[in-house]
Amino acid sequence: MNILKNLFIQPVAQRKSHGISVKSQREIEIMRRAGSIVATVLQEISQIVKPGMTTADLDAYAEKRIQEMGATSSFKGYHGFPGSICASINHEAVHGIPSDQRVIRAGDVLKVDTAACYQKFHGDSCITIAIGKVSPQAKKLIQVAQEALYKGIEQVKAGNYLIDIAGAVQDCVERQGFSILENYTGHGIGRHMHEEPSVFNFRTREMPNVKLRAGMTLTIEPIVTAGSNHTRTLSDRWTVVTIDKSLAAQFEHTVLVTENGYEILTDRTKI
């Protein structure tokens, strides 16, 4: 199975392993700030986005706000990616390149993913936004994707395993008739935007079932589709679309493992 990291496609066999790191209290404090910056940007984008804007407008806003808060974009320039956000619309599942030609329209399902580096540590998060009135199917898809994220997060605590997260996500999605993209996973995060382990969203024996330890920091990020879980990458070499053009939704948080549970470092409810 060719499992790929969720952000910036790179086969496992080709990507560098930075190992699984347990963060110190000082490092956790820095990551809280990085996460807060990302949460602030996404919260503000969700409030200002409207039909007629372009995805480049949102990208420029995100880059400006990240810099104003004393951080830098983790995405821009990463393996040549040109934006500070990924902006993916409707059947674009992930990695959409911001463009002044990509106009946001009423009824769209918009995924906005961004990450910030603050004092050499990263925070990473994604939201899906319903633009105006969307179809009942789109509304349910967004709801299920968000619910699946939190079902996964509920399994985070020292002593649990990655398979506990994966099973909770998969059950939530499939029980309601949707599909999980299996070629994309969450990941460890810290000094590097992508660290081990890969945080999968479905039950599998083909990936290491890591035991969680307090101080680990992970991203959990299910991508859910209304149809097939098969995808293809467009000629821009970044944008991933569903093969059957079915709608896709994604949510992501950066999460700290604690002895008794978890802390969401990119929590937008605190903004």
Coordinates of N, CA, C and O in Angstrom, one line a residue, residues 24-37 116-123 190-191 265:
S24 N 9.3 18.8 25.3 CA 9.5 19.3 26.7 C 8.4 20.3 27.0 O 7.7 20.8 26.1
Q25 N 8.3 20.8 28.2 CA 7.3 21.8 28.6 C 7.6 23.1 27.8 O 6.6 23.7 27.4
R26 N 8.8 23.4 27.7 CA 9.2 24.6 26.9 C 8.7 24.5 25.5 O 8.1 25.4 24.9
E27 N 9.0 23.4 24.8 CA 8.6 23.2 23.5 C 7.1 23.1 23.3 O 6.5 23.7 22.3
I28 N 6.4 22.6 24.3 CA 4.9 22.6 24.2 C 4.4 24.0 24.3 O 3.4 24.3 23.6
E29 N 5.0 24.8 25.1 CA 4.5 26.2 25.2 C 4.7 26.9 23.8 O 3.8 27.7 23.4
I30 N 5.8 26.7 23.2 CA 6.0 27.3 21.8 C 5.0 26.7 20.8 O 4.4 27.5 20.0
M31 N 4.7 25.4 20.9 CA 3.7 24.9 20.0 C 2.3 25.4 20.3 O 1.5 25.5 19.4
R32 N 2.0 25.7 21.5 CA 0.7 26.3 21.8 C 0.6 27.6 21.1 O -0.5 27.9 20.5
R33 N 1.6 28.4 21.0 CA 1.6 29.7 20.3 C 1.5 29.5 18.8 O 0.7 30.1 18.2
A34 N 2.3 28.5 18.3 CA 2.2 28.2 16.9 C 0.7 27.8 16.5 O 0.2 28.2 15.5
G35 N 0.2 26.9 17.3 CA -1.2 26.4 17.1 C -2.2 27.6 17.2 O -3.2 27.6 16.4
S36 N -2.0 28.5 18.1 CA -2.9 29.6 18.3 C -2.9 30.5 17.1 O -3.9 31.0 16.6
I37 N -1.7 30.7 16.5 CA -1.6 31.5 15.3 C -2.4 30.9 14.1 O -3.2 31.6 13.4
A116 N 1.8 27.2 10.4 CA 2.7 28.3 10.8 C 3.9 27.8 11.6 O 3.7 26.9 12.4
C117 N 5.0 28.4 11.4 CA 6.2 28.1 12.1 C 6.6 29.2 13.0 O 6.8 30.4 12.6
Y118 N 6.6 29.0 14.3 CA 6.9 30.0 15.4 C 8.0 29.5 16.2 O 7.9 28.4 16.8
Q119 N 9.1 30.3 16.2 CA 10.3 29.9 17.0 C 10.7 28.4 16.7 O 11.0 27.6 17.6
K120 N 10.7 28.1 15.4 CA 11.2 26.8 14.9 C 10.2 25.6 15.2 O 10.6 24.5 14.9
F121 N 9.0 25.9 15.6 CA 8.0 24.8 15.8 C 6.8 25.1 15.0 O 6.4 26.3 14.9
H122 N 6.1 24.0 14.6 CA 5.0 24.2 13.7 C 3.7 23.9 14.3 O 3.6 23.0 15.2
G123 N 2.6 24.5 13.8 CA 1.2 24.2 14.0 C 0.5 24.0 12.7 O 0.9 24.7 11.7
G190 N 6.3 19.1 15.0 CA 7.1 19.7 16.0 C 8.1 20.6 15.4 O 7.8 21.6 14.7
R191 N 9.4 20.3 15.5 CA 10.5 21.1 14.8 C 10.3 20.9 13.3 O 10.8 21.8 12.6
L265 N -4.1 21.9 20.2 CA -3.3 23.1 20.2 C -3.8 24.1 19.1 O -3.4 25.3 19.2

